[in-house]
PDB file of C-alpha atoms in Angstrom:
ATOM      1  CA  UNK A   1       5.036  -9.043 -27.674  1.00 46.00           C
ATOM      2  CA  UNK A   2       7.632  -7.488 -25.362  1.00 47.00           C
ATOM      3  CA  UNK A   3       5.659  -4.631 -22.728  1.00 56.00           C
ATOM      4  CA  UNK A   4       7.773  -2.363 -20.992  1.00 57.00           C
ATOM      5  CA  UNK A   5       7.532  -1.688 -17.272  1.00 55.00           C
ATOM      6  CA  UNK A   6       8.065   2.182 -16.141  1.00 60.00           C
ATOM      7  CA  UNK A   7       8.245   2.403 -12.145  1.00 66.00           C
ATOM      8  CA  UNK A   8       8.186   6.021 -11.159  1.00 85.00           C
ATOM      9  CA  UNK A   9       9.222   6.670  -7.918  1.00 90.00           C
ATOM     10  CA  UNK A  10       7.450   8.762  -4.632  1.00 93.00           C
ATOM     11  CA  UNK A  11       8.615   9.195  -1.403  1.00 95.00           C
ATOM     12  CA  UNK A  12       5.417  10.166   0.911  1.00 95.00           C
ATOM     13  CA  UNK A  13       5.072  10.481   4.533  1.00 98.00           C
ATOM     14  CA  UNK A  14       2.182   9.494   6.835  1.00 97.00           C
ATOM     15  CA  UNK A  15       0.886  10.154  10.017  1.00 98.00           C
ATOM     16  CA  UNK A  16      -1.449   8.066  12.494  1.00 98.00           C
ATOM     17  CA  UNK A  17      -4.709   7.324  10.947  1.00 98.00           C
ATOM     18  CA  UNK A  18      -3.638   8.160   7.634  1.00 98.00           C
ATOM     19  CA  UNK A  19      -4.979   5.740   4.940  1.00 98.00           C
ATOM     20  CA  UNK A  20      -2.151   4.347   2.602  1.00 97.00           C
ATOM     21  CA  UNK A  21      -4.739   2.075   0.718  1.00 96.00           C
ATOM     22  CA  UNK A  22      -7.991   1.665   0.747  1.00 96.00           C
ATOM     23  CA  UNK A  23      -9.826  -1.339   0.185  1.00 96.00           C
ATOM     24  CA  UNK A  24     -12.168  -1.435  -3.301  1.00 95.00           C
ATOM     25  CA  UNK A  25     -10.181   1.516  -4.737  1.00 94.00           C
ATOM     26  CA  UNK A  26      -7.840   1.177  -7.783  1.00 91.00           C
ATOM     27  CA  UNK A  27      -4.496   1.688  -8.137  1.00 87.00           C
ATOM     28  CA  UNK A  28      -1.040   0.827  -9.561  1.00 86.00           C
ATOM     29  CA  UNK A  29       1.133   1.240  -7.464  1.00 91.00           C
ATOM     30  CA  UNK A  30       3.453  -0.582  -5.153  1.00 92.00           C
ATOM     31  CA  UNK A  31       4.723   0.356  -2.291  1.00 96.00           C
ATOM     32  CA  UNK A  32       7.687  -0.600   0.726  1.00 97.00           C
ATOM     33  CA  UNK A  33       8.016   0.534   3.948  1.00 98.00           C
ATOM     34  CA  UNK A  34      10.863   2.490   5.234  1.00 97.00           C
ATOM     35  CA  UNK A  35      10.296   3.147   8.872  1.00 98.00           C
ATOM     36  CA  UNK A  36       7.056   2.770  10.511  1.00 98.00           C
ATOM     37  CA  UNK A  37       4.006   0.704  11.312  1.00 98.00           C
ATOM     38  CA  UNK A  38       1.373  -0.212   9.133  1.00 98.00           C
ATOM     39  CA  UNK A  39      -2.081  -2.447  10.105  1.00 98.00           C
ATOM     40  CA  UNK A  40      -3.626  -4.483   6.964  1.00 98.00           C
ATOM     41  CA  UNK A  41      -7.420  -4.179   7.792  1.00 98.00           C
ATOM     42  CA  UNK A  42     -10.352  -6.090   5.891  1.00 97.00           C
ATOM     43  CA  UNK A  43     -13.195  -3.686   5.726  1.00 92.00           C
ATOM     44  CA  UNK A  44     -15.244  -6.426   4.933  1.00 91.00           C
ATOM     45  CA  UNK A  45     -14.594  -8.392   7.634  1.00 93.00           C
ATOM     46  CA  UNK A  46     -14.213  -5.532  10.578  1.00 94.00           C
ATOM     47  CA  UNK A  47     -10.853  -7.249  11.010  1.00 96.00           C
ATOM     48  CA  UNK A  48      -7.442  -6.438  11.312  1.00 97.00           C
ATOM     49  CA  UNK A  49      -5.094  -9.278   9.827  1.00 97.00           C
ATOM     50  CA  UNK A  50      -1.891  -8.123   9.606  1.00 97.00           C
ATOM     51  CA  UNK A  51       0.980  -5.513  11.696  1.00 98.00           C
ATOM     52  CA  UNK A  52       3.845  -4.504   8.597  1.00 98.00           C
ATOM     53  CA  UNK A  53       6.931  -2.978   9.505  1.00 98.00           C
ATOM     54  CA  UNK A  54      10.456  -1.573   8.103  1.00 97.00           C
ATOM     55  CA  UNK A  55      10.832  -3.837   5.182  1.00 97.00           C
ATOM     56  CA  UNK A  56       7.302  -4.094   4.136  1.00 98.00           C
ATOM     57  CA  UNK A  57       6.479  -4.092   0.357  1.00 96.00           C
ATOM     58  CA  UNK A  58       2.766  -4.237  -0.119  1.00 96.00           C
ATOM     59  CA  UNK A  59       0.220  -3.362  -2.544  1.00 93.00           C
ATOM     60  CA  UNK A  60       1.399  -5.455  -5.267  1.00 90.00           C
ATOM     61  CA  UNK A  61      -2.043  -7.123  -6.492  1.00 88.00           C
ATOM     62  CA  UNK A  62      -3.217  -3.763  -7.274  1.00 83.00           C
ATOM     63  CA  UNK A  63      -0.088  -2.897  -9.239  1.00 82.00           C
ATOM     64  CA  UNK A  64      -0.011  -6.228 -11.137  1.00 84.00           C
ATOM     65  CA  UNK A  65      -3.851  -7.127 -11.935  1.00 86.00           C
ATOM     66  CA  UNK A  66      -6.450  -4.620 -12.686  1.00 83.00           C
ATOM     67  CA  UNK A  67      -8.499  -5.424  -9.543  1.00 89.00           C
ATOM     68  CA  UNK A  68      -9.972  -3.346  -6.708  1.00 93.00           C
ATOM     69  CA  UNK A  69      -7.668  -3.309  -3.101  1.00 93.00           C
ATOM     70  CA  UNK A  70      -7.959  -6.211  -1.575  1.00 93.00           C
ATOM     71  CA  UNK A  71      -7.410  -4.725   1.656  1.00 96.00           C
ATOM     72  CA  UNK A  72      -7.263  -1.225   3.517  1.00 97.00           C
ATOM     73  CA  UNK A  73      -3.066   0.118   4.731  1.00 98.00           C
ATOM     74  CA  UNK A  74      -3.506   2.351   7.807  1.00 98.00           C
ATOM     75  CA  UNK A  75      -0.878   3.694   9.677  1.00 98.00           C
ATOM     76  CA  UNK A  76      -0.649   2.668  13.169  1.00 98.00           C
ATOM     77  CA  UNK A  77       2.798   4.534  14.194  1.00 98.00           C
ATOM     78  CA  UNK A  78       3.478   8.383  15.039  1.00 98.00           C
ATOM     79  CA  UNK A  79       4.902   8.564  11.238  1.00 98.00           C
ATOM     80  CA  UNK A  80       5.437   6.472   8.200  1.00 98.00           C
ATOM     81  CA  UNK A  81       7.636   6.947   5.354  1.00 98.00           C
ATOM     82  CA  UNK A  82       6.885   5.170   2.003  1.00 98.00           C
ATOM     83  CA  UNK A  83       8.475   4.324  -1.067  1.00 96.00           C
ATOM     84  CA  UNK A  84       5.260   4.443  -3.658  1.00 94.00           C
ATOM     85  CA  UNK A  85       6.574   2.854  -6.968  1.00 91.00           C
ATOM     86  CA  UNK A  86       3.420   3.719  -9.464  1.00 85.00           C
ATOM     87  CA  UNK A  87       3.655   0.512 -11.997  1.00 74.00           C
ATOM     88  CA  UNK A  88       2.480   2.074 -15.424  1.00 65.00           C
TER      89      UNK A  88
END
């Protein structure tokens, strides 16, 4: 059987601090970077493992499997603006 995939769209802006995703929650959504920094932090671990920038799309394990965040998305910069594509 043929599924069909509806992205709707959100532009949202962040500010220092500001969670994006946090780790063990749910979600669907998918999400890319416009301007801004972003820090990919294992709560888990206490560790930070990855610096995104411009460019970035992230998120999509939650949007494709039905699995709790794998990792926390904090922003790191002044501001942040990002593209959230919730995958329904």
């Amino acid at each position: 059987a043929f599924e069909t995939l509806t992205l709707k769209a959100n532009i949202i802006r962040c500010h220092t601090g500001d969670f994006v995703i946090k780790e063990g929650s749910y979600g669907q959504s998918l999400f890319y970077l416009i301007n801004g920094r972003l820090i990919v932090r294992s709560e888990k671990y206490e560790t930070d493992l990855v610096e995104l920038g411009s460019g970035a799309l992230f998120g999509e394990i939650g949007a494709l499997f039905t699995i709790p965040r794998t990792a926390s998305v904090i922003v790191a910069s002044e501001m942040a603006t990002i593209i959230s594509l919730n995958c329904e």
